[in-house]
Amino acid sequence: MEKQKKIKPLKELPSGFEDRQEKELLVRDFVISNIKEVMIKYGFQYLETPSFEYTESIGKYLPDKERPGEGIFSFKDENKWVSLRYDLTAPLARYVAKNFNEISKPFKRYQLGRVWRNEKPGPGRYREFLQFDADCVGTKNLQADAELCILISEILEKCGLEKKDYTIKISSRNFTNEIFNKLKITSKEQISMTIRSLDKVKRLGWTEVKKLLGKGRKDKSGDFTKGAELNESQINYLEKKINETKPETDDVIEVTKIFDFYEFDNYEFDPSLVRGLEYYTGPIFEIDLNFDVKNSKGQIIQFGSVGGGGRYDNLVNNFGNFECPATGISIGLDRLVYALMQKKDFKIETVKPVMICVFDKKNMGEYIKILKKIRSANINSEIYPGEGKLKKQMEYANKIQSPCVIFYGDDEVKNKEVKLRNLKTGDETLIKIEDLTNEINKII
RNA sequence: GCACGGGUAGCUCAGUUGGUUAGAGCAGCGGUUUGUGGAACCGAAGGUCGACAGUUCGAGUCUGUCCCCGUGUACCA
């Protein structure tokens, strides 16, 4: 007899996609409820936009044949390319342009939504993740930028982080622009290489970044990265600038002044902060966590920031002739939750159901009567949902951490009683049916 | 993309210089207990050893190619 080859579907998930279990979801819900509370308090409107947008609306790269727009997930619908959004900022710009005449200006909105990136996943970085965005469009007022940082800080502290656990870093695109003017670095390639190198100061340290600014650097695994080929005096000047602790550009100075009025001081001017190249035009921010994050194997991993943002005065204008400066900030919620769960031992738990044992299906009517009675008293409860024997039922109750089980078998029915077993202590008591909800409430 | 490490049962892993029929723990299943979980004991079951090709009398083990996972690095509008 020949064994037939079984064709099994894969139980693995596509790279970068994750199942999320209750424990994590409850913490996430907690974070989200804090976010909503703070956003309402700060006067922001709630918005939702679809997962898909026309590819041309969310990125300036037009799709090519096979895998259009590296970095995003796309497909051709009829004759148009559509893509899963990779952030919430581009859809907001599109929304604002579309509803330009109707919306208030300034327009303050917040949004929670999944975004997708077709990139190599890393520790705590997925290809599908939940993002939270708060933006203020239609004004150049730097009060908006400052308030975004303050609101993020309030959210983080509501979630249980202390001041020392996180820092909001701030800098400005104008700061780096000035440096390049002074150094007479004009080659686009060199500028972008330099910016990206500077962005790594915190992670790699100045010694390593120096190599990246010069000839290049070998990483831990022995892989070589080509450098920006700056000369020594240029590197030295950069080093001096990078160690500035006081902001020099007007926009950052003004934002920090506003911080003072709010008595907010958990920020740091960080000249090495750069963030995405193209669309930022003014102050930029990043939210860094100041504690170690480990992976499932207990190794400390390079976690990076949990969020960031900045001013993007020209984005909306891409959709037509709209004079619409804007600023915004976003948080990677899954990453934040991942880190939060390690920092704090969250005891967010649902009350598990009381379970009624099934002795004989013939008596299901009786069991349901009891179930209805305790459910109407708002006690989480269920009749054993499986088919096993009593032992099986008890194992199930134990596994789902049911606080107690109800025995209502022939003996109990005869005496018009119910036997209640406390699964934490193992105690069993016979009680009258009318006392049942009271007794259960004592145990829960 | 590049570099390093890994892929053996549902999960975590062991598997000697290539050598009969590939092991363990946990979980699951059955039983000791047909009305009692979290403990114990007993039993049975569970595998295209990531895929394909090659070397060999013989490959989980060696070689090549590819796929997937992890970490670092790069990219990230």
Short mmCIF file of N, CA and C (backbone and C1' of nucleotides) in Angstrom, two decimals, chain A residues 15 61 71-72 119-120 123 125 196 200 203-204 219 221 223 225 276 278-279 302 359 389-390 392 394-395 398-399 407 410-412 419 421 423-424 426 428, chain B residues 1-5 10-13 27-40 46-48 51-52 68-77:
data_model
loop_
_atom_site.label_atom_id
_atom_site.label_comp_id
_atom_site.label_asym_id
_atom_site.label_seq_id
_atom_site.Cartn_x
_atom_site.Cartn_y
_atom_site.Cartn_z
N SER A 15 5.44 36.23 6.19
CA SER A 15 6.45 36.96 6.94
C SER A 15 5.97 38.37 7.33
N TYR A 61 5.82 57.36 -6.27
CA TYR A 61 6.36 56.39 -7.22
C TYR A 61 5.24 55.68 -7.95
N GLY A 71 7.91 48.44 -1.31
CA GLY A 71 7.62 49.00 -0.01
C GLY A 71 6.14 49.06 0.31
N ILE A 72 5.30 48.94 -0.72
CA ILE A 72 3.87 48.92 -0.45
C ILE A 72 3.22 47.71 -1.14
N GLU A 119 8.11 45.47 3.56
CA GLU A 119 9.53 45.59 3.84
C GLU A 119 9.95 44.41 4.70
N LYS A 120 11.23 44.27 4.89
CA LYS A 120 11.71 43.20 5.74
C LYS A 120 11.32 43.49 7.19
N PRO A 123 12.61 42.87 14.67
CA PRO A 123 12.04 42.65 16.00
C PRO A 123 11.10 43.78 16.37
N ARG A 125 8.84 44.88 14.62
CA ARG A 125 8.44 45.60 13.40
C ARG A 125 7.73 44.63 12.48
N ARG A 196 21.35 60.12 6.69
CA ARG A 196 21.04 58.77 7.18
C ARG A 196 22.08 58.30 8.20
N LYS A 200 21.83 57.66 12.84
CA LYS A 200 22.20 56.43 13.54
C LYS A 200 23.09 56.68 14.75
N ARG A 203 21.97 54.92 17.95
CA ARG A 203 22.01 53.46 17.91
C ARG A 203 23.44 52.93 17.84
N LEU A 204 24.26 53.54 16.99
CA LEU A 204 25.59 52.98 16.76
C LEU A 204 26.70 53.70 17.54
N ASP A 219 29.55 45.90 9.84
CA ASP A 219 28.67 45.65 10.98
C ASP A 219 29.07 44.37 11.71
N SER A 221 28.00 41.46 11.79
CA SER A 221 28.07 40.20 11.05
C SER A 221 29.19 40.21 10.01
N ASP A 223 29.29 42.46 7.48
CA ASP A 223 28.81 43.08 6.25
C ASP A 223 29.32 44.52 6.16
N THR A 225 29.24 48.41 4.78
CA THR A 225 28.39 49.47 4.24
C THR A 225 29.27 50.62 3.78
N GLY A 276 12.62 60.56 7.89
CA GLY A 276 12.30 60.56 6.45
C GLY A 276 12.75 61.79 5.67
N GLU A 278 11.94 63.25 2.46
CA GLU A 278 11.27 64.16 1.55
C GLU A 278 10.33 65.18 2.17
N TYR A 279 9.30 64.73 2.87
CA TYR A 279 8.22 65.68 3.03
C TYR A 279 8.24 66.59 4.25
N GLN A 302 17.46 45.89 19.32
CA GLN A 302 17.47 47.28 18.89
C GLN A 302 16.03 47.67 18.61
N PHE A 359 -24.13 16.91 33.05
CA PHE A 359 -24.13 15.50 33.45
C PHE A 359 -24.85 14.66 32.40
N LYS A 389 -16.54 13.97 29.19
CA LYS A 389 -17.03 13.52 30.48
C LYS A 389 -16.70 14.58 31.53
N LEU A 390 -17.16 14.33 32.74
CA LEU A 390 -16.99 15.32 33.80
C LEU A 390 -15.52 15.70 34.01
N LYS A 392 -13.13 15.71 31.85
CA LYS A 392 -12.81 16.60 30.73
C LYS A 392 -13.34 18.01 31.00
N MET A 394 -13.97 19.42 33.84
CA MET A 394 -13.21 20.07 34.89
C MET A 394 -11.86 20.56 34.37
N GLU A 395 -11.25 19.76 33.51
CA GLU A 395 -9.97 20.17 32.93
C GLU A 395 -10.15 21.43 32.09
N ASN A 398 -10.66 24.43 34.35
CA ASN A 398 -9.37 24.81 34.94
C ASN A 398 -8.53 25.59 33.94
N LYS A 399 -8.53 25.12 32.71
CA LYS A 399 -7.70 25.73 31.68
C LYS A 399 -8.16 27.15 31.35
N PHE A 407 -22.39 22.22 39.79
CA PHE A 407 -22.86 20.84 39.58
C PHE A 407 -24.35 20.80 39.81
N ASP A 410 -28.24 14.63 39.17
CA ASP A 410 -29.45 14.00 39.72
C ASP A 410 -29.59 14.23 41.22
N ASP A 411 -28.50 14.04 41.98
CA ASP A 411 -28.55 14.20 43.43
C ASP A 411 -29.03 15.60 43.81
N GLU A 412 -28.45 16.59 43.13
CA GLU A 412 -28.77 17.98 43.45
C GLU A 412 -30.21 18.31 43.08
N LYS A 419 -24.60 22.33 43.63
CA LYS A 419 -23.29 22.23 44.27
C LYS A 419 -22.35 23.20 43.56
N ARG A 421 -18.54 24.55 43.19
CA ARG A 421 -17.16 24.24 43.52
C ARG A 421 -16.27 25.43 43.18
N LEU A 423 -12.98 26.84 42.26
CA LEU A 423 -11.81 26.21 41.62
C LEU A 423 -10.48 26.75 42.14
N LYS A 424 -10.52 27.85 42.85
CA LYS A 424 -9.27 28.34 43.42
C LYS A 424 -8.93 27.56 44.68
N GLY A 426 -10.91 24.78 45.85
CA GLY A 426 -11.36 23.39 45.82
C GLY A 426 -12.55 23.14 46.75
N GLU A 428 -16.26 22.90 48.15
CA GLU A 428 -17.56 22.65 47.54
C GLU A 428 -18.65 22.91 48.57
P G B 1 16.06 39.32 -1.00
"O5'" G B 1 17.21 40.42 -1.16
"C5'" G B 1 17.56 40.80 -2.49
"C4'" G B 1 18.71 41.78 -2.40
"C3'" G B 1 19.91 41.26 -1.61
"O3'" G B 1 20.78 40.54 -2.45
"C1'" G B 1 19.35 43.43 -0.86
P C B 2 21.60 39.29 -1.91
"O5'" C B 2 22.61 39.93 -0.86
"C5'" C B 2 23.78 40.59 -1.30
"C4'" C B 2 24.54 41.12 -0.11
"C3'" C B 2 24.88 40.09 0.95
"O3'" C B 2 26.03 39.34 0.62
"C1'" C B 2 24.00 42.00 1.99
P A B 3 26.21 37.84 1.14
"O5'" A B 3 26.50 38.06 2.70
"C5'" A B 3 27.74 38.61 3.13
"C4'" A B 3 27.75 38.76 4.63
"C3'" A B 3 27.48 37.49 5.42
"O3'" A B 3 28.64 36.70 5.53
"C1'" A B 3 26.18 39.25 6.31
P C B 4 28.48 35.09 5.58
"O5'" C B 4 27.98 34.82 7.07
"C5'" C B 4 28.87 34.96 8.17
"C4'" C B 4 28.11 34.99 9.47
"C3'" C B 4 27.30 33.73 9.79
"O3'" C B 4 28.10 32.70 10.32
"C1'" C B 4 25.97 35.63 10.19
P G B 5 27.67 31.17 10.07
"O5'" G B 5 26.37 31.02 10.98
"C5'" G B 5 26.49 30.85 12.39
"C4'" G B 5 25.14 30.89 13.05
"C3'" G B 5 24.20 29.74 12.70
"O3'" G B 5 24.50 28.55 13.40
"C1'" G B 5 23.01 31.76 12.63
P G B 10 3.61 17.61 14.31
"O5'" G B 10 3.23 18.97 15.06
"C5'" G B 10 2.32 19.90 14.49
"C4'" G B 10 1.85 20.81 15.59
"C3'" G B 10 2.99 21.43 16.40
"O3'" G B 10 3.37 22.67 15.86
"C1'" G B 10 1.46 20.35 17.85
P C B 11 4.92 23.07 15.82
"O5'" C B 11 5.19 23.44 17.33
"C5'" C B 11 4.70 24.65 17.89
"C4'" C B 11 5.14 24.76 19.34
"C3'" C B 11 6.65 24.67 19.53
"O3'" C B 11 7.28 25.94 19.38
"C1'" C B 11 5.58 23.18 21.03
P U B 12 8.79 25.99 18.89
"O5'" U B 12 9.59 25.47 20.16
"C5'" U B 12 9.71 26.27 21.33
"C4'" U B 12 10.55 25.55 22.35
"C3'" U B 12 11.91 25.08 21.84
"O3'" U B 12 12.87 26.11 21.88
"C1'" U B 12 10.85 23.31 23.01
P C B 13 14.05 26.09 20.80
"O5'" C B 13 14.48 24.55 20.68
"C5'" C B 13 15.82 24.16 20.74
"C4'" C B 13 15.95 22.86 21.51
"C3'" C B 13 16.88 21.82 20.88
"O3'" C B 13 18.25 22.14 21.12
"C1'" C B 13 14.94 20.75 21.66
P A B 27 2.10 18.51 30.32
"O5'" A B 27 1.45 18.92 28.92
"C5'" A B 27 0.99 20.25 28.69
"C4'" A B 27 0.50 20.40 27.28
"C3'" A B 27 -0.63 19.46 26.88
"O3'" A B 27 -1.89 19.94 27.30
"C1'" A B 27 1.03 19.43 25.20
P G B 28 -3.02 18.90 27.68
"O5'" G B 28 -3.29 18.14 26.31
"C5'" G B 28 -3.87 18.84 25.20
"C4'" G B 28 -4.01 17.89 24.03
"C3'" G B 28 -4.72 16.58 24.34
"O3'" G B 28 -6.13 16.73 24.24
"C1'" G B 28 -2.73 16.11 23.20
P C B 29 -7.04 15.90 25.21
"O5'" C B 29 -6.88 14.41 24.64
"C5'" C B 29 -7.41 14.05 23.37
"C4'" C B 29 -7.08 12.61 23.07
"C3'" C B 29 -7.47 11.61 24.14
"O3'" C B 29 -8.86 11.30 24.11
"C1'" C B 29 -5.29 11.13 23.41
P G B 30 -9.59 11.07 25.50
"O5'" G B 30 -9.12 9.60 25.90
"C5'" G B 30 -9.49 8.48 25.10
"C4'" G B 30 -8.80 7.25 25.60
"C3'" G B 30 -8.96 6.94 27.09
"O3'" G B 30 -10.21 6.38 27.40
"C1'" G B 30 -6.72 6.62 26.46
P G B 31 -10.84 6.63 28.82
"O5'" G B 31 -9.84 5.85 29.81
"C5'" G B 31 -9.90 4.45 29.91
"C4'" G B 31 -8.72 3.91 30.70
"C3'" G B 31 -8.74 4.16 32.21
"O3'" G B 31 -9.65 3.31 32.87
"C1'" G B 31 -6.57 4.49 31.37
P U B 32 -10.34 3.69 34.21
"O5'" U B 32 -9.14 3.61 35.27
"C5'" U B 32 -8.65 2.35 35.68
"C4'" U B 32 -7.53 2.54 36.67
"C3'" U B 32 -7.89 3.32 37.92
"O3'" U B 32 -8.52 2.48 38.87
"C1'" U B 32 -5.81 4.08 37.08
P U B 33 -9.47 3.00 40.00
"O5'" U B 33 -10.97 3.22 39.59
"C5'" U B 33 -11.40 3.86 38.44
"C4'" U B 33 -12.04 5.20 38.79
"C3'" U B 33 -12.47 5.94 37.53
"O3'" U B 33 -13.77 6.43 37.71
"C1'" U B 33 -11.07 7.32 38.90
P U B 34 -14.94 5.46 37.10
"O5'" U B 34 -16.16 6.46 36.93
"C5'" U B 34 -16.09 7.55 36.04
"C4'" U B 34 -17.09 7.38 34.93
"C3'" U B 34 -18.54 7.38 35.39
"O3'" U B 34 -19.00 8.73 35.41
"C1'" U B 34 -18.16 5.65 33.78
P G B 35 -20.33 9.26 35.93
"O5'" G B 35 -19.87 10.42 36.91
"C5'" G B 35 -18.62 11.05 36.76
"C4'" G B 35 -18.49 11.98 37.96
"C3'" G B 35 -18.10 11.25 39.23
"O3'" G B 35 -17.01 11.90 39.84
"C1'" G B 35 -20.05 12.58 39.57
P U B 36 -15.53 11.42 39.57
"O5'" U B 36 -14.70 12.75 39.42
"C5'" U B 36 -14.78 13.50 38.17
"C4'" U B 36 -14.21 14.86 38.40
"C3'" U B 36 -13.11 14.88 39.46
"O3'" U B 36 -12.12 15.79 39.04
"C1'" U B 36 -14.87 16.30 40.12
P G B 37 -10.63 15.30 38.97
"O5'" G B 37 -9.98 16.59 38.33
"C5'" G B 37 -10.07 16.79 36.91
"C4'" G B 37 -9.52 18.14 36.58
"C3'" G B 37 -8.16 18.44 37.20
"O3'" G B 37 -7.15 17.92 36.38
"C1'" G B 37 -9.61 20.27 37.54
P G B 38 -5.78 17.45 37.04
"O5'" G B 38 -5.07 18.81 37.44
"C5'" G B 38 -4.52 19.68 36.43
"C4'" G B 38 -4.01 20.93 37.11
"C3'" G B 38 -2.98 20.67 38.19
"O3'" G B 38 -1.67 20.74 37.63
"C1'" G B 38 -4.68 22.12 39.00
P A B 39 -0.91 19.37 37.31
"O5'" A B 39 -0.66 18.72 38.73
"C5'" A B 39 0.47 19.11 39.51
"C4'" A B 39 0.76 18.04 40.53
"C3'" A B 39 1.14 16.68 39.96
"O3'" A B 39 2.51 16.62 39.58
"C1'" A B 39 -0.47 16.39 41.65
P A B 40 2.93 15.73 38.35
"O5'" A B 40 2.77 14.24 38.94
"C5'" A B 40 3.58 13.82 40.03
"C4'" A B 40 3.13 12.46 40.46
"C3'" A B 40 3.20 11.38 39.39
"O3'" A B 40 4.51 10.87 39.27
"C1'" A B 40 1.12 11.25 40.50
P G B 46 1.41 6.42 14.81
"O5'" G B 46 1.77 7.97 14.89
"C5'" G B 46 0.87 8.92 14.31
"C4'" G B 46 1.14 10.29 14.89
"C3'" G B 46 2.46 10.92 14.45
"O3'" G B 46 2.24 11.67 13.25
"C1'" G B 46 2.24 11.08 16.81
P G B 47 2.84 11.13 11.90
"O5'" G B 47 3.68 12.40 11.47
"C5'" G B 47 4.56 13.00 12.36
"C4'" G B 47 5.80 13.51 11.68
"C3'" G B 47 6.08 12.99 10.27
"O3'" G B 47 6.40 14.06 9.40
"C1'" G B 47 7.90 12.46 11.72
P U B 48 5.35 14.37 8.28
"O5'" U B 48 6.12 13.63 7.11
"C5'" U B 48 7.32 14.24 6.64
"C4'" U B 48 7.96 13.27 5.73
"C3'" U B 48 9.30 13.80 5.26
"O3'" U B 48 10.30 13.08 5.99
"C1'" U B 48 7.81 13.55 3.41
P A B 51 11.99 18.23 3.55
"O5'" A B 51 11.89 19.05 2.19
"C5'" A B 51 10.63 19.29 1.57
"C4'" A B 51 10.86 19.93 0.22
"C3'" A B 51 11.74 19.11 -0.72
"O3'" A B 51 10.98 18.15 -1.43
"C1'" A B 51 12.52 21.33 -0.65
P C B 52 11.67 16.76 -1.83
"O5'" C B 52 12.62 17.18 -3.05
"C5'" C B 52 12.06 17.65 -4.28
"C4'" C B 52 13.13 18.29 -5.12
"C3'" C B 52 14.32 17.39 -5.48
"O3'" C B 52 14.04 16.52 -6.56
"C1'" C B 52 15.12 19.50 -4.77
P C B 68 11.04 32.71 0.73
"O5'" C B 68 10.84 32.17 2.22
"C5'" C B 68 9.58 31.64 2.64
"C4'" C B 68 9.74 30.96 3.97
"C3'" C B 68 10.29 31.82 5.10
"O3'" C B 68 9.29 32.64 5.68
"C1'" C B 68 11.43 29.76 5.09
P C B 69 9.72 34.02 6.35
"O5'" C B 69 10.36 33.56 7.73
"C5'" C B 69 9.57 32.98 8.76
"C4'" C B 69 10.45 32.55 9.91
"C3'" C B 69 11.32 33.64 10.51
"O3'" C B 69 10.61 34.46 11.42
"C1'" C B 69 12.63 31.71 10.18
P G B 70 11.08 35.96 11.65
"O5'" G B 70 12.40 35.79 12.51
"C5'" G B 70 12.35 35.27 13.84
"C4'" G B 70 13.74 35.13 14.39
"C3'" G B 70 14.56 36.42 14.39
"O3'" G B 70 14.25 37.22 15.51
"C1'" G B 70 15.88 34.65 13.56
P U B 71 14.32 38.80 15.39
"O5'" U B 71 15.88 39.12 15.36
"C5'" U B 71 16.65 39.02 16.55
"C4'" U B 71 18.12 39.12 16.22
"C3'" U B 71 18.57 40.39 15.52
"O3'" U B 71 18.71 41.49 16.41
"C1'" U B 71 19.55 38.54 14.46
P G B 72 18.52 42.96 15.87
"O5'" G B 72 19.84 43.20 15.01
"C5'" G B 72 21.09 43.37 15.65
"C4'" G B 72 22.18 43.39 14.62
"C3'" G B 72 22.11 44.51 13.59
"O3'" G B 72 22.59 45.73 14.10
"C1'" G B 72 22.60 42.48 12.50
P U B 73 22.08 47.12 13.56
"O5'" U B 73 22.52 47.07 12.02
"C5'" U B 73 23.86 47.33 11.64
"C4'" U B 73 24.01 47.17 10.15
"C3'" U B 73 23.12 48.08 9.30
"O3'" U B 73 23.66 49.38 9.19
"C1'" U B 73 23.02 45.88 8.46
P A B 74 22.74 50.63 8.96
"O5'" A B 74 22.22 50.38 7.47
"C5'" A B 74 23.12 50.55 6.37
"C4'" A B 74 22.46 50.14 5.09
"C3'" A B 74 21.16 50.88 4.76
"O3'" A B 74 21.42 52.16 4.22
"C1'" A B 74 20.89 48.59 4.33
P C B 75 20.43 53.37 4.46
"O5'" C B 75 19.13 52.92 3.66
"C5'" C B 75 19.15 52.89 2.22
"C4'" C B 75 17.87 52.28 1.72
"C3'" C B 75 16.59 52.98 2.17
"O3'" C B 75 16.30 54.12 1.39
"C1'" C B 75 16.35 50.65 2.47
P C B 76 15.85 55.45 2.15
"O5'" C B 76 14.42 55.06 2.75
"C5'" C B 76 13.30 54.88 1.87
"C4'" C B 76 12.14 54.32 2.65
"C3'" C B 76 11.62 55.16 3.80
"O3'" C B 76 10.80 56.23 3.38
"C1'" C B 76 11.79 52.91 4.49
P A B 77 10.85 57.56 4.25
"O5'" A B 77 10.35 58.68 3.24
"C5'" A B 77 11.04 58.99 2.06
"C4'" A B 77 10.00 59.32 1.02
"C3'" A B 77 8.61 59.58 1.59
"O3'" A B 77 8.47 60.91 2.02
"C1'" A B 77 8.46 58.07 -0.21
#
